[in-house]
Amino acid sequence: MNAVIALLLFAIAQAPAKKIDIVSVTGCLREQGTNWMLVAATEPEPSIANQAQGKEIPTTPPAGKNTFRLIGTFEFNLSQMKDHTVVIRGLFIKDKVSRINVTSAVEAVPSCAPGAPK
């Protein structure tokens, strides 16, 4: 029995750790029920967790095609940026509906791209 446990522990220790990328995405911030969503969003780009600044903040809403569910949003006052274009940075969790664990949120434009899903 101890040999089986030792073998399982060895296998777990040898399993490669999954890497979670930090990304930056820009899109329209929508509140859907109890969830914050980024719709009409750009493709995730490798980034750093720090807040976007200067030329990293677009001056017009992008017409992206992605949707992300935002998690870890309690510390950010997203209600002030609702229905605006924002730059979100955070940990990217790829799934059927991909999620971003938010590390920073910056308003870019006080409107969304025409045709952004409600």
CSV table of N, CA and C in Angstrom, one decimal:
chain,number,residue,atom,x,y,z
A,1,MET,N,0.8,-1.2,0.0
A,1,MET,CA,0.0,0.0,0.0
A,1,MET,C,0.9,1.3,0.0
A,2,ASN,N,1.9,1.3,0.8
A,2,ASN,CA,2.8,2.4,0.9
A,2,ASN,C,3.5,2.7,-0.4
A,3,ALA,N,3.8,1.6,-1.1
A,3,ALA,CA,4.5,1.7,-2.4
A,3,ALA,C,3.5,2.4,-3.4
A,4,VAL,N,2.2,2.1,-3.4
A,4,VAL,CA,1.3,2.7,-4.3
A,4,VAL,C,1.1,4.2,-4.0
A,5,ILE,N,1.1,4.5,-2.7
A,5,ILE,CA,1.0,6.0,-2.4
A,5,ILE,C,2.2,6.7,-2.8
A,6,ALA,N,3.4,6.1,-2.6
A,6,ALA,CA,4.7,6.7,-3.0
A,6,ALA,C,4.7,6.9,-4.5
A,7,LEU,N,4.2,5.9,-5.2
A,7,LEU,CA,4.2,6.0,-6.7
A,7,LEU,C,3.3,7.1,-7.2
A,8,LEU,N,2.1,7.3,-6.5
A,8,LEU,CA,1.2,8.3,-6.9
A,8,LEU,C,1.7,9.7,-6.6
A,9,LEU,N,2.4,9.8,-5.4
A,9,LEU,CA,3.0,11.1,-5.1
A,9,LEU,C,4.1,11.5,-6.0
A,10,PHE,N,4.9,10.5,-6.5
A,10,PHE,CA,6.0,10.7,-7.4
A,10,PHE,C,5.4,11.2,-8.7
A,11,ALA,N,4.3,10.5,-9.2
A,11,ALA,CA,3.7,10.9,-10.5
A,11,ALA,C,3.1,12.4,-10.4
A,12,ILE,N,2.5,12.7,-9.3
A,12,ILE,CA,2.0,14.1,-9.1
A,12,ILE,C,3.1,15.1,-9.1
A,13,ALA,N,4.2,14.8,-8.5
A,13,ALA,CA,5.3,15.7,-8.4
A,13,ALA,C,6.0,15.9,-9.8
A,14,GLN,N,5.9,14.8,-10.6
A,14,GLN,CA,6.5,14.9,-11.9
A,14,GLN,C,5.7,15.6,-13.0
A,15,ALA,N,4.4,15.7,-12.7
A,15,ALA,CA,3.4,16.3,-13.7
A,15,ALA,C,3.8,17.8,-14.0
A,16,PRO,N,3.9,18.2,-15.2
A,16,PRO,CA,4.3,19.5,-15.6
A,16,PRO,C,3.2,20.5,-15.1
A,17,ALA,N,3.7,21.6,-14.5
A,17,ALA,CA,2.8,22.6,-14.0
A,17,ALA,C,2.2,23.4,-15.2
A,18,LYS,N,0.9,23.7,-15.1
A,18,LYS,CA,0.2,24.4,-16.2
A,18,LYS,C,0.6,25.9,-16.0
A,19,LYS,N,1.0,26.5,-17.1
A,19,LYS,CA,1.4,27.9,-17.1
A,19,LYS,C,0.2,28.7,-17.4
A,20,ILE,N,-0.1,29.7,-16.6
A,20,ILE,CA,-1.2,30.7,-16.8
A,20,ILE,C,-0.6,32.0,-17.3
A,21,ASP,N,-1.0,32.4,-18.5
A,21,ASP,CA,-0.4,33.6,-19.1
A,21,ASP,C,-1.1,34.8,-18.6
A,22,ILE,N,-0.4,35.9,-18.5
A,22,ILE,CA,-0.9,37.2,-18.2
A,22,ILE,C,-1.1,37.9,-19.6
A,23,VAL,N,-2.4,38.4,-19.8
A,23,VAL,CA,-2.7,39.0,-21.1
A,23,VAL,C,-3.4,40.3,-20.9
A,24,SER,N,-3.5,41.0,-22.0
A,24,SER,CA,-4.2,42.3,-22.1
A,24,SER,C,-5.2,42.1,-23.2
A,25,VAL,N,-6.5,42.6,-22.9
A,25,VAL,CA,-7.5,42.6,-23.9
A,25,VAL,C,-8.3,43.9,-23.8
A,26,THR,N,-8.9,44.3,-24.9
A,26,THR,CA,-9.7,45.5,-24.9
A,26,THR,C,-11.0,45.2,-25.4
A,27,GLY,N,-12.1,45.7,-24.8
A,27,GLY,CA,-13.4,45.4,-25.2
A,27,GLY,C,-14.4,46.2,-24.5
A,28,CYS,N,-15.7,45.9,-24.7
A,28,CYS,CA,-16.8,46.5,-24.1
A,28,CYS,C,-17.2,45.8,-22.8
A,29,LEU,N,-17.2,46.6,-21.7
A,29,LEU,CA,-17.6,46.0,-20.4
A,29,LEU,C,-19.1,46.0,-20.2
A,30,ARG,N,-19.6,44.8,-20.0
A,30,ARG,CA,-21.0,44.6,-19.8
A,30,ARG,C,-21.3,43.8,-18.5
A,31,GLU,N,-22.4,44.2,-17.9
A,31,GLU,CA,-22.8,43.4,-16.7
A,31,GLU,C,-24.0,42.5,-17.1
A,32,GLN,N,-23.8,41.2,-16.9
A,32,GLN,CA,-24.8,40.2,-17.3
A,32,GLN,C,-25.1,39.4,-16.1
A,33,GLY,N,-26.3,39.7,-15.5
A,33,GLY,CA,-26.7,39.1,-14.2
A,33,GLY,C,-25.7,39.5,-13.1
A,34,THR,N,-25.1,38.5,-12.5
A,34,THR,CA,-24.1,38.7,-11.5
A,34,THR,C,-22.6,38.7,-12.1
A,35,ASN,N,-22.5,38.6,-13.4
A,35,ASN,CA,-21.2,38.4,-14.0
A,35,ASN,C,-20.8,39.7,-14.7
A,36,TRP,N,-19.5,40.0,-14.7
A,36,TRP,CA,-18.9,41.1,-15.5
A,36,TRP,C,-18.3,40.4,-16.7
A,37,MET,N,-18.7,40.9,-17.9
A,37,MET,CA,-18.2,40.3,-19.2
A,37,MET,C,-17.5,41.4,-20.0
A,38,LEU,N,-16.5,40.9,-20.8
A,38,LEU,CA,-15.9,41.8,-21.8
A,38,LEU,C,-16.3,41.2,-23.1
A,39,VAL,N,-17.1,42.0,-23.9
A,39,VAL,CA,-17.6,41.6,-25.2
A,39,VAL,C,-17.0,42.4,-26.3
A,40,ALA,N,-17.1,41.9,-27.5
A,40,ALA,CA,-16.5,42.6,-28.7
A,40,ALA,C,-15.0,42.9,-28.3
A,41,ALA,N,-14.4,41.9,-27.7
A,41,ALA,CA,-13.0,42.1,-27.2
A,41,ALA,C,-12.0,41.6,-28.2
A,42,THR,N,-10.8,42.2,-28.1
A,42,THR,CA,-9.6,41.9,-28.9
A,42,THR,C,-9.1,40.5,-28.5
A,43,GLU,N,-8.2,40.0,-29.4
A,43,GLU,CA,-7.5,38.7,-29.0
A,43,GLU,C,-6.6,39.0,-27.8
A,44,PRO,N,-6.4,38.0,-26.9
A,44,PRO,CA,-5.5,38.2,-25.8
A,44,PRO,C,-4.1,38.4,-26.3
A,45,GLU,N,-3.4,39.4,-25.8
A,45,GLU,CA,-2.0,39.6,-26.1
A,45,GLU,C,-1.1,39.4,-24.9
A,46,PRO,N,0.0,38.8,-25.0
A,46,PRO,CA,0.9,38.7,-23.8
A,46,PRO,C,1.1,40.1,-23.2
A,47,SER,N,1.2,40.1,-21.9
A,47,SER,CA,1.3,41.4,-21.2
A,47,SER,C,1.9,41.3,-19.9
A,48,ILE,N,1.9,42.3,-19.1
A,48,ILE,CA,2.3,42.3,-17.7
A,48,ILE,C,1.0,42.7,-16.9
A,49,ALA,N,1.0,42.4,-15.6
A,49,ALA,CA,-0.2,42.6,-14.8
A,49,ALA,C,-0.5,44.1,-14.5
A,50,ASN,N,0.5,44.9,-14.7
A,50,ASN,CA,0.3,46.4,-14.4
A,50,ASN,C,-0.7,47.0,-15.3
A,51,GLN,N,-1.2,48.1,-14.8
A,51,GLN,CA,-2.2,48.9,-15.5
A,51,GLN,C,-1.7,49.4,-16.9
A,52,ALA,N,-2.6,49.4,-17.9
A,52,ALA,CA,-2.2,50.0,-19.2
A,52,ALA,C,-2.1,51.5,-19.1
A,53,GLN,N,-1.1,52.0,-19.8
A,53,GLN,CA,-0.8,53.5,-19.8
A,53,GLN,C,-0.5,54.0,-21.2
A,54,GLY,N,-0.7,55.3,-21.4
A,54,GLY,CA,-0.3,56.0,-22.6
A,54,GLY,C,-0.8,55.4,-23.9
A,55,LYS,N,0.1,55.0,-24.7
A,55,LYS,CA,-0.2,54.5,-26.1
A,55,LYS,C,-0.8,53.1,-26.0
A,56,GLU,N,-0.8,52.4,-24.8
A,56,GLU,CA,-1.4,51.1,-24.7
A,56,GLU,C,-3.0,51.2,-24.6
A,57,ILE,N,-3.5,52.5,-24.4
A,57,ILE,CA,-4.9,52.7,-24.2
A,57,ILE,C,-5.5,53.2,-25.5
A,58,PRO,N,-6.4,52.5,-26.2
A,58,PRO,CA,-6.9,53.0,-27.5
A,58,PRO,C,-7.8,54.2,-27.3
A,59,THR,N,-7.9,54.9,-28.4
A,59,THR,CA,-8.7,56.1,-28.4
A,59,THR,C,-10.1,55.9,-29.1
A,60,THR,N,-10.2,54.7,-29.7
A,60,THR,CA,-11.5,54.3,-30.3
A,60,THR,C,-11.8,52.9,-29.9
A,61,PRO,N,-13.1,52.5,-29.8
A,61,PRO,CA,-13.4,51.1,-29.4
A,61,PRO,C,-13.0,50.2,-30.5
A,62,PRO,N,-12.4,49.1,-30.2
A,62,PRO,CA,-12.1,48.0,-31.2
A,62,PRO,C,-13.3,47.2,-31.6
A,63,ALA,N,-13.3,46.6,-32.7
A,63,ALA,CA,-14.4,45.8,-33.1
A,63,ALA,C,-14.0,44.3,-33.0
A,64,GLY,N,-13.6,43.9,-31.8
A,64,GLY,CA,-13.2,42.5,-31.5
A,64,GLY,C,-14.4,41.5,-31.6
A,65,LYS,N,-14.0,40.2,-31.6
A,65,LYS,CA,-15.0,39.2,-31.7
A,65,LYS,C,-15.0,38.2,-30.5
A,66,ASN,N,-14.3,38.5,-29.5
A,66,ASN,CA,-14.1,37.6,-28.3
A,66,ASN,C,-15.0,38.1,-27.2
A,67,THR,N,-15.3,37.1,-26.3
A,67,THR,CA,-16.1,37.3,-25.1
A,67,THR,C,-15.3,36.7,-23.9
A,68,PHE,N,-15.1,37.4,-22.9
A,68,PHE,CA,-14.4,36.9,-21.7
A,68,PHE,C,-15.3,37.2,-20.4
A,69,ARG,N,-15.3,36.2,-19.5
A,69,ARG,CA,-15.9,36.4,-18.2
A,69,ARG,C,-14.8,36.9,-17.3
A,70,LEU,N,-15.1,38.0,-16.6
A,70,LEU,CA,-14.1,38.6,-15.7
A,70,LEU,C,-14.3,38.1,-14.3
A,71,ILE,N,-13.2,37.6,-13.7
A,71,ILE,CA,-13.3,37.2,-12.3
A,71,ILE,C,-12.3,38.0,-11.5
A,72,GLY,N,-12.5,37.9,-10.2
A,72,GLY,CA,-11.6,38.7,-9.3
A,72,GLY,C,-11.8,40.2,-9.4
A,73,THR,N,-13.0,40.6,-9.6
A,73,THR,CA,-13.3,42.0,-10.0
A,73,THR,C,-13.7,42.8,-8.7
A,74,PHE,N,-13.8,42.2,-7.6
A,74,PHE,CA,-14.3,43.0,-6.4
A,74,PHE,C,-13.5,44.2,-6.1
A,75,GLU,N,-12.2,44.2,-6.3
A,75,GLU,CA,-11.4,45.4,-6.0
A,75,GLU,C,-11.5,46.5,-7.0
A,76,PHE,N,-12.1,46.2,-8.1
A,76,PHE,CA,-12.2,47.2,-9.2
A,76,PHE,C,-13.6,47.8,-9.2
A,77,ASN,N,-13.8,49.0,-9.3
A,77,ASN,CA,-15.1,49.6,-9.4
A,77,ASN,C,-15.6,49.6,-10.8
A,78,LEU,N,-16.0,48.4,-11.3
A,78,LEU,CA,-16.3,48.2,-12.7
A,78,LEU,C,-17.7,48.9,-13.0
A,79,SER,N,-18.5,49.1,-12.0
A,79,SER,CA,-19.8,49.7,-12.3
A,79,SER,C,-19.6,51.1,-12.9
A,80,GLN,N,-18.5,51.8,-12.5
A,80,GLN,CA,-18.3,53.1,-13.1
A,80,GLN,C,-17.9,53.1,-14.6
A,81,MET,N,-17.4,51.9,-15.0
A,81,MET,CA,-17.0,51.7,-16.4
A,81,MET,C,-17.9,50.9,-17.2
A,82,LYS,N,-19.1,50.5,-16.7
A,82,LYS,CA,-20.1,49.7,-17.4
A,82,LYS,C,-20.5,50.4,-18.7
A,83,ASP,N,-20.5,49.5,-19.7
A,83,ASP,CA,-20.9,50.0,-21.1
A,83,ASP,C,-19.9,50.9,-21.7
A,84,HIS,N,-18.6,50.9,-21.2
A,84,HIS,CA,-17.5,51.6,-21.8
A,84,HIS,C,-16.5,50.6,-22.3
A,85,THR,N,-15.6,51.1,-23.2
A,85,THR,CA,-14.5,50.3,-23.7
A,85,THR,C,-13.4,50.4,-22.6
A,86,VAL,N,-12.9,49.2,-22.2
A,86,VAL,CA,-11.9,49.2,-21.2
A,86,VAL,C,-10.7,48.3,-21.6
A,87,VAL,N,-9.5,48.5,-21.0
A,87,VAL,CA,-8.4,47.6,-21.2
A,87,VAL,C,-8.3,46.8,-19.9
A,88,ILE,N,-8.4,45.5,-20.1
A,88,ILE,CA,-8.3,44.6,-18.9
A,88,ILE,C,-7.0,43.8,-19.0
A,89,ARG,N,-6.3,43.7,-17.9
A,89,ARG,CA,-5.2,42.8,-17.9
A,89,ARG,C,-5.4,41.8,-16.7
A,90,GLY,N,-4.9,40.6,-17.0
A,90,GLY,CA,-5.0,39.6,-15.9
A,90,GLY,C,-4.6,38.2,-16.4
A,91,LEU,N,-4.8,37.2,-15.5
A,91,LEU,CA,-4.5,35.9,-15.8
A,91,LEU,C,-5.5,35.2,-16.7
A,92,PHE,N,-5.1,34.7,-17.8
A,92,PHE,CA,-6.0,34.1,-18.9
A,92,PHE,C,-6.2,32.7,-18.6
A,93,ILE,N,-7.5,32.3,-18.5
A,93,ILE,CA,-8.0,30.9,-18.2
A,93,ILE,C,-8.8,30.5,-19.4
A,94,LYS,N,-8.2,29.7,-20.3
A,94,LYS,CA,-8.9,29.4,-21.6
A,94,LYS,C,-9.9,28.3,-21.3
A,95,ASP,N,-11.1,28.4,-21.7
A,95,ASP,CA,-12.2,27.5,-21.5
A,95,ASP,C,-13.3,27.7,-22.6
A,96,LYS,N,-14.4,27.0,-22.5
A,96,LYS,CA,-15.5,27.3,-23.4
A,96,LYS,C,-15.9,28.8,-23.4
A,97,VAL,N,-16.1,29.3,-22.2
A,97,VAL,CA,-16.1,30.8,-22.1
A,97,VAL,C,-14.9,31.2,-21.3
A,98,SER,N,-13.9,31.7,-22.0
A,98,SER,CA,-12.6,32.0,-21.3
A,98,SER,C,-12.8,33.0,-20.3
A,99,ARG,N,-12.0,33.0,-19.2
A,99,ARG,CA,-12.1,33.9,-18.1
A,99,ARG,C,-10.8,34.6,-18.0
A,100,ILE,N,-10.9,35.8,-17.4
A,100,ILE,CA,-9.7,36.6,-17.1
A,100,ILE,C,-9.8,37.0,-15.6
A,101,ASN,N,-8.8,36.6,-14.8
A,101,ASN,CA,-8.7,37.0,-13.4
A,101,ASN,C,-8.0,38.3,-13.4
A,102,VAL,N,-8.8,39.4,-13.2
A,102,VAL,CA,-8.4,40.7,-13.4
A,102,VAL,C,-7.3,41.2,-12.5
A,103,THR,N,-6.2,41.8,-13.0
A,103,THR,CA,-5.2,42.4,-12.2
A,103,THR,C,-5.2,44.0,-12.4
A,104,SER,N,-5.8,44.4,-13.5
A,104,SER,CA,-6.0,45.9,-13.7
A,104,SER,C,-7.1,46.1,-14.7
A,105,ALA,N,-7.8,47.3,-14.5
A,105,ALA,CA,-8.8,47.7,-15.4
A,105,ALA,C,-8.7,49.2,-15.6
A,106,VAL,N,-8.7,49.6,-16.9
A,106,VAL,CA,-8.6,51.0,-17.2
A,106,VAL,C,-9.6,51.4,-18.3
A,107,GLU,N,-10.4,52.4,-18.0
A,107,GLU,CA,-11.3,52.9,-19.0
A,107,GLU,C,-10.5,53.5,-20.2
A,108,ALA,N,-10.9,53.2,-21.4
A,108,ALA,CA,-10.3,53.7,-22.6
A,108,ALA,C,-11.1,54.7,-23.3
A,109,VAL,N,-12.4,54.4,-23.6
A,109,VAL,CA,-13.3,55.2,-24.3
A,109,VAL,C,-14.7,55.1,-23.6
A,110,PRO,N,-15.4,56.2,-23.4
A,110,PRO,CA,-16.7,56.2,-22.7
A,110,PRO,C,-17.9,55.6,-23.5
A,111,SER,N,-17.6,54.8,-24.5
A,111,SER,CA,-18.6,54.1,-25.3
A,111,SER,C,-18.1,52.8,-25.8
A,112,CYS,N,-18.9,52.0,-26.4
A,112,CYS,CA,-18.5,50.7,-26.9
A,112,CYS,C,-18.6,50.7,-28.4
A,113,ALA,N,-18.0,49.7,-29.0
A,113,ALA,CA,-18.0,49.6,-30.5
A,113,ALA,C,-19.5,49.4,-30.9
A,114,PRO,N,-19.8,50.0,-32.1
A,114,PRO,CA,-21.2,49.7,-32.6
A,114,PRO,C,-21.4,48.2,-32.8
A,115,GLY,N,-22.5,47.7,-32.4
A,115,GLY,CA,-22.8,46.3,-32.5
A,115,GLY,C,-22.3,45.4,-31.4
A,116,ALA,N,-21.7,46.0,-30.4
A,116,ALA,CA,-21.2,45.2,-29.3
A,116,ALA,C,-22.4,44.5,-28.6
A,117,PRO,N,-22.3,43.2,-28.4
A,117,PRO,CA,-23.4,42.5,-27.8
A,117,PRO,C,-23.8,43.2,-26.4
A,118,LYS,N,-25.1,43.2,-26.2
A,118,LYS,CA,-25.6,43.7,-24.9
A,118,LYS,C,-25.5,42.5,-23.9
